[in-house]
Structures are given as C-alpha cells and as structure tokens.
Amino acid sequence: MSFLNPALTLFFIMDPLGNVPLFVAALEKVPPERRKRVIMRELWIALGMLLFFFLFGHMFLTLMSIKQGTLTIAGGMILFLIALKMIFPPAREDGFAENPGGEPFIVPLAVPLVVGPSSMSFVMIIANQNPQQFTSSLAAIAIAWAANVLILRQAFRINTLLGPKVMMAVTRLMGMLLCVMAVQMFLDGIQTFMAAK
C-alpha cells in the first residue's frame, strides 16, 4: 500500500475542503444546472496538469540540472508554508474567489486552487523518488484527485451543511497534519542531499 502515503499527502496539499467556500464564491453567478458540469471540467483540467508534471517533470529537472535532494527540500519548504497558511489563514482571501467574467475557465478553479505550485512540485518529487513504483504513484494521484471530485462536486451542499466555522476547523487540522509531512519531506531531502555528497 505504498500509494496511500503520497495519496494522503497530495490530498492535504490540494485541500478540497478548504477550496469549498472558494468554489462556491467563484461559481455563485453560474446557473445552478451548470455548476457541476463546470466543476468537473475544471477538475479534469487539473488532473491533466498533474499528469503532465508527473510524466514530464523529470525532463524539466534534468534540463535545469536540479537534483533530487534539492527538489525534496524545496518541496518540503513550500508545503510547510502552505500548511502555515492553512493553520493561520490571512484575514482576507485575495482574488481567488473573484469571477468578473461569469463562468470561470482554468483560472482560478483548476489552477491555482486545485493544482498549485505545491501539488505540481509534489508529483514531480514522487515521480523522481520512486521511478520503479510508477503504477503506485499514478494510483496515488488518481485517489487524491477522485477524493477532490467527491468533495468539490458537492461544494454548495457541504458549504451549507457544515458552515464556515466547521470548515475552518477542518482546514486547520489538515494544515497541522500537512505541517508534519512537510518537515519529514524536508528532513528526507537533507538526508538525500548529504548521501549524494
């Protein structure tokens, strides 16, 4: 079950529960009968982005001469910053929820809400750390994405049922767990970097 740990980490990074109120705000002006269709379109685009970085990220790393340890350390630092933002959210969310042109397309739902720099970095890390476990890494991406589908397709219902306080509490809990994972990733990166010297 080597895919469970990366799947869980990617799920926390993508933060679907934290994205629920942002999806609701961005789709508020979209007709109710089109909302689920738009959400699925954006989620399919997000999956395509994840798979692109998973399959071709190593080419970018080779081109830029970036080593595995460096990428893991950088990924851990990014995850730690994301986790801190989840635990201590800013007073005001900036711009992500705005939707001036009616129905959103790619931005801001697919990118950067579902797939941001941290999730792109993470899929590149798992692709490079375990090239021999290609199938399990792909399964991890599929599981994390499917969990996002299950939650975000019901964004309006979840937002109504749980309310802002419960949503905030869940997001902070996920942030704390992600914080621990980020520190572990950072330490793994240092170990890889030192072993390569």
CSV table of C-alpha atoms in Angstrom, one decimal:
chain,number,residue,atom,x,y,z
A,1,MET,CA,0.0,0.0,0.0
A,2,SER,CA,2.9,2.3,-0.9
A,3,PHE,CA,0.5,4.7,-2.7
A,4,LEU,CA,-1.5,5.6,0.5
A,5,ASN,CA,1.0,8.0,2.0
A,6,PRO,CA,1.6,10.1,-1.2
A,7,ALA,CA,-2.1,10.0,-1.9
A,8,LEU,CA,-2.9,11.3,1.5
A,9,THR,CA,-0.2,14.0,1.3
A,10,LEU,CA,-1.4,15.1,-2.1
A,11,PHE,CA,-5.0,15.2,-0.8
A,12,PHE,CA,-3.9,17.5,2.0
A,13,ILE,CA,-1.9,19.7,-0.4
A,14,MET,CA,-4.9,20.1,-2.8
A,15,ASP,CA,-7.1,20.9,0.2
A,16,PRO,CA,-10.5,20.3,-1.3
A,17,LEU,CA,-12.4,21.2,1.9
A,18,GLY,CA,-10.5,24.5,2.1
A,19,ASN,CA,-11.4,25.1,-1.5
A,20,VAL,CA,-15.2,24.5,-1.0
A,21,PRO,CA,-16.0,28.1,0.0
A,22,LEU,CA,-13.8,29.5,-2.8
A,23,PHE,CA,-15.5,27.3,-5.4
A,24,VAL,CA,-18.9,28.4,-4.0
A,25,ALA,CA,-17.9,32.1,-4.4
A,26,ALA,CA,-16.4,31.6,-7.8
A,27,LEU,CA,-19.5,29.7,-9.1
A,28,GLU,CA,-22.1,31.9,-7.4
A,29,LYS,CA,-23.1,33.6,-10.7
A,30,VAL,CA,-23.1,30.4,-12.7
A,31,PRO,CA,-26.6,28.9,-13.3
A,32,PRO,CA,-27.2,26.1,-10.8
A,33,GLU,CA,-27.8,23.5,-13.5
A,34,ARG,CA,-24.3,24.2,-15.0
A,35,ARG,CA,-22.3,24.2,-11.8
A,36,LYS,CA,-21.4,20.5,-11.5
A,37,ARG,CA,-20.5,20.4,-15.2
A,38,VAL,CA,-18.1,23.4,-14.8
A,39,ILE,CA,-16.6,21.8,-11.6
A,40,MET,CA,-16.0,18.5,-13.5
A,41,ARG,CA,-14.4,20.3,-16.4
A,42,GLU,CA,-12.1,22.2,-14.1
A,43,LEU,CA,-11.2,19.0,-12.2
A,44,TRP,CA,-10.4,17.2,-15.5
A,45,ILE,CA,-8.1,20.1,-16.5
A,46,ALA,CA,-6.5,19.9,-13.0
A,47,LEU,CA,-5.9,16.1,-13.5
A,48,GLY,CA,-4.3,16.8,-16.9
A,49,MET,CA,-1.9,19.3,-15.3
A,50,LEU,CA,-0.9,16.8,-12.5
A,51,LEU,CA,-0.3,14.0,-15.0
A,52,PHE,CA,1.8,16.4,-17.2
A,53,PHE,CA,4.1,17.3,-14.4
A,54,PHE,CA,4.2,13.7,-13.2
A,55,LEU,CA,5.2,12.3,-16.6
A,56,PHE,CA,7.4,15.1,-17.9
A,57,GLY,CA,8.6,16.9,-14.8
A,58,HIS,CA,11.8,14.9,-14.8
A,59,MET,CA,12.7,16.4,-18.2
A,60,PHE,CA,12.4,19.9,-16.7
A,61,LEU,CA,14.6,18.9,-13.7
A,62,THR,CA,17.2,17.4,-16.0
A,63,LEU,CA,17.2,20.4,-18.2
A,64,MET,CA,17.6,22.7,-15.2
A,65,SER,CA,20.2,20.4,-13.5
A,66,ILE,CA,18.1,20.2,-10.3
A,67,LYS,CA,19.0,17.3,-8.1
A,68,GLN,CA,16.5,15.1,-6.2
A,69,GLY,CA,17.6,16.3,-2.7
A,70,THR,CA,17.2,19.9,-3.8
A,71,LEU,CA,13.7,19.3,-5.1
A,72,THR,CA,12.6,17.5,-2.0
A,73,ILE,CA,14.0,20.2,0.3
A,74,ALA,CA,12.2,22.9,-1.7
A,75,GLY,CA,9.0,20.9,-1.8
A,76,GLY,CA,9.1,20.5,2.0
A,77,MET,CA,9.6,24.2,2.4
A,78,ILE,CA,6.7,25.0,0.1
A,79,LEU,CA,4.4,22.5,1.9
A,80,PHE,CA,5.4,24.0,5.2
A,81,LEU,CA,4.4,27.5,4.0
A,82,ILE,CA,1.1,26.1,2.6
A,83,ALA,CA,0.4,24.3,6.0
A,84,LEU,CA,1.1,27.5,7.9
A,85,LYS,CA,-1.4,29.4,5.7
A,86,MET,CA,-4.0,26.7,6.4
A,87,ILE,CA,-3.4,26.9,10.2
A,88,PHE,CA,-3.1,30.7,10.3
A,89,PRO,CA,-5.2,31.9,7.4
A,90,PRO,CA,-4.9,35.5,6.3
A,91,ALA,CA,-7.6,37.9,7.3
A,92,ARG,CA,-8.8,38.2,3.7
A,93,GLU,CA,-8.5,35.8,0.7
A,94,ASP,CA,-7.1,37.7,-2.2
A,95,GLY,CA,-8.6,37.4,-5.7
A,96,PHE,CA,-9.1,33.7,-5.9
A,97,ALA,CA,-12.8,33.9,-5.3
A,98,GLU,CA,-13.4,36.8,-7.8
A,99,ASN,CA,-15.0,35.9,-11.0
A,100,PRO,CA,-15.6,39.0,-13.1
A,101,GLY,CA,-16.3,37.3,-16.4
A,102,GLY,CA,-19.1,35.0,-15.4
A,103,GLU,CA,-18.2,31.3,-15.8
A,104,PRO,CA,-14.6,30.5,-14.7
A,105,PHE,CA,-12.3,28.7,-17.1
A,106,ILE,CA,-9.0,27.1,-15.8
A,107,VAL,CA,-8.2,30.1,-13.6
A,108,PRO,CA,-8.8,30.2,-10.6
A,109,LEU,CA,-10.5,26.8,-10.1
A,110,ALA,CA,-8.3,24.3,-11.9
A,111,VAL,CA,-5.2,26.5,-11.3
A,112,PRO,CA,-4.2,27.5,-8.7
A,113,LEU,CA,-6.9,26.3,-6.4
A,114,VAL,CA,-6.9,22.5,-7.2
A,115,VAL,CA,-3.5,22.3,-8.7
A,116,GLY,CA,-1.0,24.9,-7.5
A,117,PRO,CA,2.8,25.1,-7.3
A,118,SER,CA,3.0,22.8,-4.3
A,119,SER,CA,1.0,19.9,-5.9
A,120,MET,CA,3.0,20.3,-9.1
A,121,SER,CA,6.2,20.1,-7.1
A,122,PHE,CA,4.9,17.1,-5.1
A,123,VAL,CA,4.0,15.0,-8.2
A,124,MET,CA,7.5,15.7,-9.7
A,125,ILE,CA,9.0,14.6,-6.4
A,126,ILE,CA,7.2,11.3,-6.2
A,127,ALA,CA,7.9,10.6,-9.9
A,128,ASN,CA,11.7,11.1,-9.3
A,129,GLN,CA,11.9,9.5,-5.8
A,130,ASN,CA,10.3,6.2,-6.9
A,131,PRO,CA,10.6,5.8,-10.7
A,132,GLN,CA,10.3,2.0,-10.2
A,133,GLN,CA,6.9,2.5,-8.5
A,134,PHE,CA,5.3,4.3,-11.4
A,135,THR,CA,1.9,2.5,-11.0
A,136,SER,CA,1.6,3.2,-7.3
A,137,SER,CA,2.5,6.8,-7.8
A,138,LEU,CA,-0.1,7.1,-10.5
A,139,ALA,CA,-2.7,5.4,-8.2
A,140,ALA,CA,-1.8,8.0,-5.5
A,141,ILE,CA,-2.6,10.8,-7.9
A,142,ALA,CA,-5.8,9.1,-9.1
A,143,ILE,CA,-7.0,8.6,-5.4
A,144,ALA,CA,-6.3,12.2,-4.4
A,145,TRP,CA,-8.0,13.5,-7.5
A,146,ALA,CA,-11.0,11.3,-7.0
A,147,ALA,CA,-11.3,12.5,-3.4
A,148,ASN,CA,-11.3,16.1,-4.7
A,149,VAL,CA,-14.1,15.1,-7.2
A,150,LEU,CA,-16.3,13.6,-4.4
A,151,ILE,CA,-15.9,16.7,-2.2
A,152,LEU,CA,-15.9,19.6,-4.8
A,153,ARG,CA,-18.9,18.2,-6.8
A,154,GLN,CA,-20.9,18.7,-3.5
A,155,ALA,CA,-19.3,22.1,-2.7
A,156,PHE,CA,-22.5,24.0,-2.4
A,157,ARG,CA,-24.2,21.3,-0.2
A,158,ILE,CA,-21.1,20.9,2.0
A,159,ASN,CA,-20.8,24.7,2.5
A,160,THR,CA,-24.4,24.9,3.6
A,161,LEU,CA,-24.3,21.8,5.9
A,162,LEU,CA,-21.0,22.5,7.7
A,163,GLY,CA,-20.9,26.3,7.8
A,164,PRO,CA,-17.8,28.5,7.9
A,165,LYS,CA,-16.6,27.6,11.5
A,166,VAL,CA,-16.5,23.8,10.9
A,167,MET,CA,-14.9,24.3,7.5
A,168,MET,CA,-12.2,26.5,9.1
A,169,ALA,CA,-11.6,23.9,11.9
A,170,VAL,CA,-11.2,21.0,9.4
A,171,THR,CA,-8.8,23.1,7.2
A,172,ARG,CA,-6.6,23.9,10.3
A,173,LEU,CA,-6.5,20.2,11.3
A,174,MET,CA,-5.4,19.3,7.7
A,175,GLY,CA,-2.8,22.1,7.9
A,176,MET,CA,-1.3,20.7,11.1
A,177,LEU,CA,-1.0,17.2,9.5
A,178,LEU,CA,0.5,18.7,6.4
A,179,CYS,CA,3.0,20.6,8.5
A,180,VAL,CA,4.3,17.3,10.0
A,181,MET,CA,4.5,15.8,6.5
A,182,ALA,CA,6.4,18.9,5.2
A,183,VAL,CA,9.0,18.7,8.0
A,184,GLN,CA,9.5,15.0,7.2
A,185,MET,CA,9.9,15.7,3.5
A,186,PHE,CA,12.5,18.5,4.4
A,187,LEU,CA,14.5,16.0,6.5
A,188,ASP,CA,14.3,13.4,3.8
A,189,GLY,CA,15.6,15.9,1.3
A,190,ILE,CA,18.6,16.8,3.6
A,191,GLN,CA,19.4,13.1,4.0
A,192,THR,CA,19.3,12.5,0.2
A,193,PHE,CA,21.4,15.6,-0.4
A,194,MET,CA,24.0,14.5,2.2
A,195,ALA,CA,24.1,11.0,0.9
A,196,ALA,CA,24.8,12.2,-2.6
A,197,LYS,CA,27.9,14.2,-1.4
